[in-house]
Amino acid sequence: MPARPDHPVPPTSGSPQPGLVAATFAVLWRRRGALAGATVRVVGLSGLAGLLVTTAIFALAWPVFTRMRNQRIWYQHVEDPYLHDPTGLVLVALGTLPLFLLLLGTGGAALQAVCSRAVAAESVDSAATARESRSGDPVLGRLRPVLAVYALRGLIVWPPPLLVAFVADRLTGYHLDTPEPLQRGSWPHTLVEASPAAAVFAAVLLRLALSLAPAAAAAGLGPRAAVRRSWSLTWTRAGAPRVLALALPLAALTAGVFRLVVQFALPLRPLVRGLVEQATGNFFAAYYAGVLAPVIVGILVTAAVTLPVTCTAFAVLHDRLRVPRTTPRSAGDAADPTTRHACAPAVPRPE
């Protein structure tokens, strides 16, 4: 048998692959111009749209503010203390909550598409990535799938714990008009009372398992395929600890930045409250506007600081987990199958 020649091996640098944190900050530094410009545009437009939505909500809730002002004047006239009931405002806020979720999801989807494209441009190990970078597919083309992934993930993760909390409240809560179905102190009552905490814990685990879905959608998959890929990549021996080790510090960073920015923005409360009260003459509208002002500033600044890092990190992690690690020899075999067939010994055909 003739000697089988060695297969050609693709040239490699020989340097080890950088860590996840190093790769993330390398992408952020090399693509800082595009990422900073996209972040400013997305956060700025989202802030402007959020201001318009908030103004519309205040206009919608103005009869509630007027009723509060009239009741306060009446109670002051009869010299009785007045404690306003915010139930009407809570109902208005719950009714308009989907608008804010849509706004936040759109901004997050846009930044995820930009960050995933930056990661794809930095990757040189995948032929598909190279083709995607050369194709010039616009970022807006991936906005709809990523936004659909956000909606699908929210429908998968959060309705079960909300339903469990509602059922547990009906079975174990204090309701004066109905008798309690479960006896207090019994083990069924204890299990049902603890079920919301267990449901929230399960929802957090499920949310972690679907953390890579937006990056998968930005890479070219459909919403359901992106959710399936995130699930399959996370529940592996290599995926689960990496997702957990990435998600926990990013969650702590987001919470810390939000808390810090809100504390620094607290002086805005009396300023906004005085301006709104002077313009409208309604104390309650001015009070709630002052309460919301530091929170809105905290959300915008936190999004501008943490969203590029978060989206880039999960895009890098998705790129690392979806590409199987192959040895140079196996990569050479896969790259040149004709050489393998040409060098194989001839086998006589049966007559």
Tab-separated table of C-alpha atoms in Angstrom:
chain	number	residue	atom	x	y	z
A	1	MET	CA	0.000	0.000	0.000
A	2	PRO	CA	1.471	3.364	-0.943
A	3	ALA	CA	2.223	5.774	1.830
A	4	ARG	CA	-0.656	8.159	2.519
A	5	PRO	CA	0.526	11.769	2.391
A	6	ASP	CA	-0.336	14.210	5.135
A	7	HIS	CA	-3.335	16.411	4.585
A	8	PRO	CA	-2.766	20.136	4.252
A	9	VAL	CA	-3.358	21.917	7.547
A	10	PRO	CA	-4.831	25.402	7.514
A	11	PRO	CA	-2.451	27.997	8.918
A	12	THR	CA	-3.111	28.864	12.536
A	13	SER	CA	-1.514	31.410	14.785
A	14	GLY	CA	-0.907	28.921	17.560
A	15	SER	CA	-1.974	31.425	20.207
A	16	PRO	CA	-4.658	30.344	22.668
A	17	GLN	CA	-8.179	31.665	22.223
A	18	PRO	CA	-8.743	34.737	24.431
A	19	GLY	CA	-11.127	34.511	27.350
A	20	LEU	CA	-14.715	35.646	27.197
A	21	VAL	CA	-14.099	38.892	29.090
A	22	ALA	CA	-11.031	39.724	27.013
A	23	ALA	CA	-12.842	38.967	23.758
A	24	THR	CA	-15.830	41.088	24.806
A	25	PHE	CA	-13.753	44.140	25.652
A	26	ALA	CA	-11.664	43.619	22.516
A	27	VAL	CA	-14.818	43.890	20.406
A	28	LEU	CA	-16.000	46.901	22.416
A	29	TRP	CA	-12.670	48.653	21.922
A	30	ARG	CA	-12.140	47.864	18.252
A	31	ARG	CA	-15.725	48.724	17.297
A	32	ARG	CA	-16.090	51.550	19.794
A	33	GLY	CA	-17.084	54.118	17.187
A	34	ALA	CA	-19.955	52.112	15.707
A	35	LEU	CA	-21.147	50.818	19.083
A	36	ALA	CA	-20.993	54.235	20.747
A	37	GLY	CA	-22.873	55.865	17.884
A	38	ALA	CA	-25.550	53.160	17.896
A	39	THR	CA	-25.891	53.377	21.684
A	40	VAL	CA	-26.330	57.154	21.606
A	41	ARG	CA	-28.933	56.926	18.854
A	42	VAL	CA	-30.893	54.085	20.421
A	43	VAL	CA	-30.851	55.480	23.963
A	44	GLY	CA	-31.614	58.993	22.746
A	45	LEU	CA	-34.558	57.926	20.594
A	46	SER	CA	-35.816	55.611	23.333
A	47	GLY	CA	-35.605	58.418	25.883
A	48	LEU	CA	-37.497	60.782	23.603
A	49	ALA	CA	-40.166	58.169	22.890
A	50	GLY	CA	-40.403	57.344	26.600
A	51	LEU	CA	-40.875	61.021	27.431
A	52	LEU	CA	-43.697	61.267	24.895
A	53	VAL	CA	-45.335	58.099	26.235
A	54	THR	CA	-45.037	59.364	29.830
A	55	THR	CA	-46.589	62.686	28.836
A	56	ALA	CA	-49.442	60.842	27.151
A	57	ILE	CA	-49.967	58.737	30.279
A	58	PHE	CA	-50.101	61.838	32.467
A	59	ALA	CA	-52.651	63.360	30.084
A	60	LEU	CA	-54.679	60.140	30.205
A	61	ALA	CA	-54.537	60.111	34.015
A	62	TRP	CA	-55.281	63.818	34.396
A	63	PRO	CA	-58.889	63.215	35.609
A	64	VAL	CA	-57.409	61.112	38.413
A	65	PHE	CA	-55.019	63.931	39.382
A	66	THR	CA	-57.897	66.419	39.257
A	67	ARG	CA	-60.027	64.259	41.528
A	68	MET	CA	-57.140	63.947	43.993
A	69	ARG	CA	-56.704	67.737	44.038
A	70	ASN	CA	-60.417	68.351	44.577
A	71	GLN	CA	-60.577	65.799	47.395
A	72	ARG	CA	-57.546	67.348	49.048
A	73	ILE	CA	-59.169	70.807	48.902
A	74	TRP	CA	-62.391	69.404	50.400
A	75	TYR	CA	-60.625	67.620	53.238
A	76	GLN	CA	-58.635	70.745	54.016
A	77	HIS	CA	-61.903	72.694	54.098
A	78	VAL	CA	-63.457	70.313	56.630
A	79	GLU	CA	-60.110	70.079	58.483
A	80	ASP	CA	-59.715	66.336	58.108
A	81	PRO	CA	-56.509	64.499	57.115
A	82	TYR	CA	-56.444	63.308	53.528
A	83	LEU	CA	-54.719	60.161	52.285
A	84	HIS	CA	-55.075	59.838	48.523
A	85	ASP	CA	-55.846	56.477	46.938
A	86	PRO	CA	-53.398	55.647	44.084
A	87	THR	CA	-55.537	52.774	42.732
A	88	GLY	CA	-56.568	54.740	39.646
A	89	LEU	CA	-52.961	55.578	38.819
A	90	VAL	CA	-51.937	51.953	39.280
A	91	LEU	CA	-54.595	50.830	36.807
A	92	VAL	CA	-53.450	53.420	34.274
A	93	ALA	CA	-49.823	52.357	34.751
A	94	LEU	CA	-50.665	48.670	34.288
A	95	GLY	CA	-52.657	49.470	31.165
A	96	THR	CA	-49.758	51.374	29.611
A	97	LEU	CA	-47.021	48.985	30.781
A	98	PRO	CA	-46.949	47.095	27.435
A	99	LEU	CA	-45.969	50.352	25.708
A	100	PHE	CA	-42.906	50.717	27.919
A	101	LEU	CA	-42.019	47.042	27.499
A	102	LEU	CA	-42.276	47.427	23.721
A	103	LEU	CA	-40.061	50.504	23.889
A	104	LEU	CA	-37.427	48.796	26.036
A	105	GLY	CA	-37.552	45.657	23.897
A	106	THR	CA	-37.098	47.625	20.675
A	107	GLY	CA	-34.077	49.453	22.045
A	108	GLY	CA	-32.545	46.266	23.389
A	109	ALA	CA	-33.170	44.433	20.107
A	110	ALA	CA	-31.518	47.210	18.107
A	111	LEU	CA	-28.422	47.192	20.306
A	112	GLN	CA	-28.290	43.391	20.246
A	113	ALA	CA	-28.303	43.436	16.439
A	114	VAL	CA	-25.500	46.014	16.352
A	115	CYS	CA	-23.376	44.188	18.930
A	116	SER	CA	-23.880	40.801	17.275
A	117	ARG	CA	-22.806	42.288	13.968
A	118	ALA	CA	-19.690	43.701	15.604
A	119	VAL	CA	-18.849	40.275	17.041
A	120	ALA	CA	-19.462	38.687	13.635
A	121	ALA	CA	-17.120	41.193	12.010
A	122	GLU	CA	-14.380	40.326	14.513
A	123	SER	CA	-14.746	36.571	14.053
A	124	VAL	CA	-12.482	35.061	11.380
A	125	ASP	CA	-12.935	31.382	12.169
A	126	SER	CA	-16.317	30.822	10.536
A	127	ALA	CA	-16.957	30.942	6.813
A	128	ALA	CA	-20.612	31.679	7.437
A	129	THR	CA	-19.634	34.670	9.545
A	130	ALA	CA	-17.396	35.926	6.797
A	131	ARG	CA	-20.175	35.603	4.236
A	132	GLU	CA	-22.547	37.459	6.570
A	133	SER	CA	-20.040	40.276	7.019
A	134	ARG	CA	-19.568	40.602	3.238
A	135	SER	CA	-23.263	40.446	2.468
A	136	GLY	CA	-23.972	43.845	4.041
A	137	ASP	CA	-27.248	42.733	5.585
A	138	PRO	CA	-28.646	45.828	7.375
A	139	VAL	CA	-29.006	45.819	11.119
A	140	LEU	CA	-32.670	46.669	10.852
A	141	GLY	CA	-33.216	43.385	9.022
A	142	ARG	CA	-32.523	41.504	12.259
A	143	LEU	CA	-34.542	43.815	14.487
A	144	ARG	CA	-37.862	42.040	13.974
A	145	PRO	CA	-36.580	38.500	14.819
A	146	VAL	CA	-34.752	39.741	17.925
A	147	LEU	CA	-37.810	41.662	19.080
A	148	ALA	CA	-39.944	38.567	18.456
A	149	VAL	CA	-37.501	36.560	20.589
A	150	TYR	CA	-37.923	39.046	23.448
A	151	ALA	CA	-41.705	38.698	23.225
A	152	LEU	CA	-41.585	34.898	22.946
A	153	ARG	CA	-39.154	34.601	25.845
A	154	GLY	CA	-41.330	36.824	28.013
A	155	LEU	CA	-44.402	34.722	27.221
A	156	ILE	CA	-42.500	31.550	28.116
A	157	VAL	CA	-40.857	32.754	31.325
A	158	TRP	CA	-43.177	35.102	33.236
A	159	PRO	CA	-46.842	33.995	32.872
A	160	PRO	CA	-46.380	30.771	34.950
A	161	PRO	CA	-45.077	32.516	38.125
A	162	LEU	CA	-47.749	35.219	37.805
A	163	LEU	CA	-50.440	32.556	37.517
A	164	VAL	CA	-49.011	30.628	40.477
A	165	ALA	CA	-48.882	33.812	42.575
A	166	PHE	CA	-52.505	34.635	41.702
A	167	VAL	CA	-53.739	31.129	42.579
A	168	ALA	CA	-51.723	31.082	45.817
A	169	ASP	CA	-53.164	34.447	46.819
A	170	ARG	CA	-56.698	33.233	46.202
A	171	LEU	CA	-56.070	30.110	48.282
A	172	THR	CA	-54.009	31.522	51.155
A	173	GLY	CA	-54.430	35.322	51.102
A	174	TYR	CA	-56.556	37.439	53.424
A	175	HIS	CA	-59.945	37.912	51.780
A	176	LEU	CA	-62.656	39.220	54.085
A	177	ASP	CA	-65.521	38.441	51.731
A	178	THR	CA	-64.692	34.761	51.147
A	179	PRO	CA	-63.663	31.950	53.537
A	180	GLU	CA	-60.172	30.533	53.169
A	181	PRO	CA	-60.163	27.279	51.141
A	182	LEU	CA	-57.095	25.957	52.995
A	183	GLN	CA	-56.702	25.765	56.726
A	184	ARG	CA	-53.932	27.984	58.024
A	185	GLY	CA	-51.048	25.981	59.485
A	186	SER	CA	-51.722	22.814	57.487
A	187	TRP	CA	-49.126	21.407	55.125
A	188	PRO	CA	-51.197	22.114	51.966
A	189	HIS	CA	-51.459	25.742	53.060
A	190	THR	CA	-47.691	25.899	53.624
A	191	LEU	CA	-46.912	24.353	50.224
A	192	VAL	CA	-49.275	26.658	48.374
A	193	GLU	CA	-47.959	29.668	50.267
A	194	ALA	CA	-44.388	28.813	49.270
A	195	SER	CA	-45.254	27.986	45.651
A	196	PRO	CA	-44.754	31.569	44.310
A	197	ALA	CA	-41.142	31.609	45.500
A	198	ALA	CA	-40.504	28.238	43.839
A	199	ALA	CA	-42.188	29.460	40.645
A	200	VAL	CA	-40.019	32.598	40.567
A	201	PHE	CA	-36.890	30.478	41.073
A	202	ALA	CA	-37.906	28.218	38.183
A	203	ALA	CA	-38.627	31.288	36.036
A	204	VAL	CA	-35.152	32.681	36.759
A	205	LEU	CA	-33.556	29.373	35.713
A	206	LEU	CA	-35.660	29.332	32.558
A	207	ARG	CA	-34.694	32.924	31.836
A	208	LEU	CA	-31.014	32.009	32.178
A	209	ALA	CA	-31.509	29.077	29.804
A	210	LEU	CA	-32.915	31.466	27.175
A	211	SER	CA	-30.313	34.198	27.626
A	212	LEU	CA	-28.591	33.379	24.326
A	213	ALA	CA	-31.788	33.528	22.260
A	214	PRO	CA	-31.484	37.235	21.221
A	215	ALA	CA	-27.901	36.696	20.089
A	216	ALA	CA	-28.967	33.612	18.143
A	217	ALA	CA	-31.763	35.579	16.461
A	218	ALA	CA	-29.349	38.392	15.612
A	219	ALA	CA	-27.039	35.781	14.074
A	220	GLY	CA	-29.716	34.790	11.568
A	221	LEU	CA	-32.125	32.335	13.194
A	222	GLY	CA	-35.869	32.674	13.501
A	223	PRO	CA	-37.497	33.281	16.896
A	224	ARG	CA	-38.399	29.664	17.695
A	225	ALA	CA	-35.129	28.331	16.327
A	226	ALA	CA	-33.225	30.898	18.393
A	227	VAL	CA	-35.050	29.842	21.563
A	228	ARG	CA	-34.290	26.176	20.840
A	229	ARG	CA	-30.637	26.914	20.166
A	230	SER	CA	-30.279	28.884	23.395
A	231	TRP	CA	-31.846	26.010	25.317
A	232	SER	CA	-29.591	23.394	23.686
A	233	LEU	CA	-26.420	25.467	24.140
A	234	THR	CA	-27.119	26.402	27.755
A	235	TRP	CA	-27.995	22.963	29.108
A	236	THR	CA	-24.574	21.503	28.396
A	237	ARG	CA	-21.568	20.885	30.569
A	238	ALA	CA	-19.753	23.839	29.019
A	239	GLY	CA	-22.726	26.151	28.481
A	240	ALA	CA	-24.469	26.231	31.858
A	241	PRO	CA	-21.512	27.429	33.998
A	242	ARG	CA	-20.511	30.002	31.379
A	243	VAL	CA	-24.007	31.471	31.119
A	244	LEU	CA	-24.303	31.598	34.898
A	245	ALA	CA	-20.836	33.103	35.344
A	246	LEU	CA	-21.686	35.761	32.768
A	247	ALA	CA	-25.256	36.559	33.814
A	248	LEU	CA	-24.646	37.050	37.541
A	249	PRO	CA	-21.921	39.743	37.281
A	250	LEU	CA	-23.850	41.547	34.538
A	251	ALA	CA	-27.017	41.542	36.659
A	252	ALA	CA	-25.064	42.885	39.631
A	253	LEU	CA	-23.450	45.541	37.424
A	254	THR	CA	-26.841	46.632	36.060
A	255	ALA	CA	-28.414	46.838	39.517
A	256	GLY	CA	-25.430	48.723	40.937
A	257	VAL	CA	-25.291	51.271	38.119
A	258	PHE	CA	-29.041	51.860	38.309
A	259	ARG	CA	-28.940	52.364	42.067
A	260	LEU	CA	-25.971	54.715	41.857
A	261	VAL	CA	-27.440	56.829	39.052
A	262	VAL	CA	-30.815	57.129	40.780
A	263	GLN	CA	-29.108	58.333	43.951
A	264	PHE	CA	-27.158	60.969	42.016
A	265	ALA	CA	-30.339	62.041	40.192
A	266	LEU	CA	-32.422	62.545	43.367
A	267	PRO	CA	-31.924	66.354	43.278
A	268	LEU	CA	-34.095	66.316	40.149
A	269	ARG	CA	-37.174	65.510	42.254
A	270	PRO	CA	-37.781	68.959	43.813
A	271	LEU	CA	-36.754	70.668	40.578
A	272	VAL	CA	-39.205	68.713	38.391
A	273	ARG	CA	-41.921	68.868	41.041
A	274	GLY	CA	-41.648	72.656	41.278
A	275	LEU	CA	-41.676	73.129	37.498
A	276	VAL	CA	-44.682	70.862	36.904
A	277	GLU	CA	-46.654	72.320	39.805
A	278	GLN	CA	-45.962	75.833	38.608
A	279	ALA	CA	-47.035	74.939	35.069
A	280	THR	CA	-50.159	72.909	35.929
A	281	GLY	CA	-51.185	73.942	39.428
A	282	ASN	CA	-51.700	70.291	40.387
A	283	PHE	CA	-49.614	69.085	43.331
A	284	PHE	CA	-50.223	65.361	42.744
A	285	ALA	CA	-49.186	65.425	39.073
A	286	ALA	CA	-46.058	67.343	40.072
A	287	TYR	CA	-45.347	64.895	42.912
A	288	TYR	CA	-45.476	61.804	40.695
A	289	ALA	CA	-43.485	63.546	37.952
A	290	GLY	CA	-40.786	64.281	40.524
A	291	VAL	CA	-40.792	60.653	41.672
A	292	LEU	CA	-40.400	59.366	38.108
A	293	ALA	CA	-37.661	61.776	37.005
A	294	PRO	CA	-34.676	60.077	38.769
A	295	VAL	CA	-35.984	56.639	37.757
A	296	ILE	CA	-36.163	57.597	34.087
A	297	VAL	CA	-32.659	59.074	34.199
A	298	GLY	CA	-31.408	55.914	35.929
A	299	ILE	CA	-32.947	53.643	33.283
A	300	LEU	CA	-31.467	55.632	30.386
A	301	VAL	CA	-27.967	55.930	31.865
A	302	THR	CA	-27.942	52.269	32.933
A	303	ALA	CA	-29.019	51.195	29.452
A	304	ALA	CA	-26.297	53.307	27.841
A	305	VAL	CA	-23.604	51.881	30.135
A	306	THR	CA	-24.560	48.219	30.509
A	307	LEU	CA	-26.529	47.228	27.396
A	308	PRO	CA	-23.559	47.354	24.962
A	309	VAL	CA	-21.462	45.263	27.350
A	310	THR	CA	-24.281	42.776	27.979
A	311	CYS	CA	-25.279	42.355	24.339
A	312	THR	CA	-21.665	42.015	23.185
A	313	ALA	CA	-20.817	39.503	25.929
A	314	PHE	CA	-23.771	37.243	25.132
A	315	ALA	CA	-23.052	37.519	21.405
A	316	VAL	CA	-19.440	36.439	22.031
A	317	LEU	CA	-20.600	33.583	24.265
A	318	HIS	CA	-23.111	32.425	21.666
A	319	ASP	CA	-20.409	32.534	18.991
A	320	ARG	CA	-18.084	30.478	21.212
A	321	LEU	CA	-20.654	27.838	22.115
A	322	ARG	CA	-22.202	27.294	18.700
A	323	VAL	CA	-18.876	26.653	16.909
A	324	PRO	CA	-17.520	23.166	17.777
A	325	ARG	CA	-13.866	23.052	18.683
A	326	THR	CA	-11.940	20.965	16.113
A	327	THR	CA	-8.325	19.967	15.959
A	328	PRO	CA	-6.170	21.253	13.083
A	329	ARG	CA	-6.056	17.748	11.585
A	330	SER	CA	-9.835	17.372	11.579
A	331	ALA	CA	-10.210	20.886	10.238
A	332	GLY	CA	-7.866	20.018	7.395
A	333	ASP	CA	-9.819	16.858	6.639
A	334	ALA	CA	-13.067	18.781	6.523
A	335	ALA	CA	-11.553	21.524	4.388
A	336	ASP	CA	-10.049	19.190	1.719
A	337	PRO	CA	-12.232	16.119	1.205
A	338	THR	CA	-11.008	15.642	-2.387
A	339	THR	CA	-7.456	15.019	-1.205
A	340	ARG	CA	-8.691	12.302	1.134
A	341	HIS	CA	-10.558	10.518	-1.657
A	342	ALA	CA	-7.664	10.923	-4.100
A	343	CYS	CA	-5.140	9.433	-1.683
A	344	ALA	CA	-7.303	6.484	-0.712
A	345	PRO	CA	-6.188	3.085	-2.094
A	346	ALA	CA	-8.043	1.893	-5.150
A	347	VAL	CA	-10.628	-0.802	-4.530
A	348	PRO	CA	-11.380	-3.186	-7.447
A	349	ARG	CA	-14.961	-3.115	-8.620
A	350	PRO	CA	-16.893	-6.357	-8.629
A	351	GLU	CA	-17.485	-7.684	-12.089
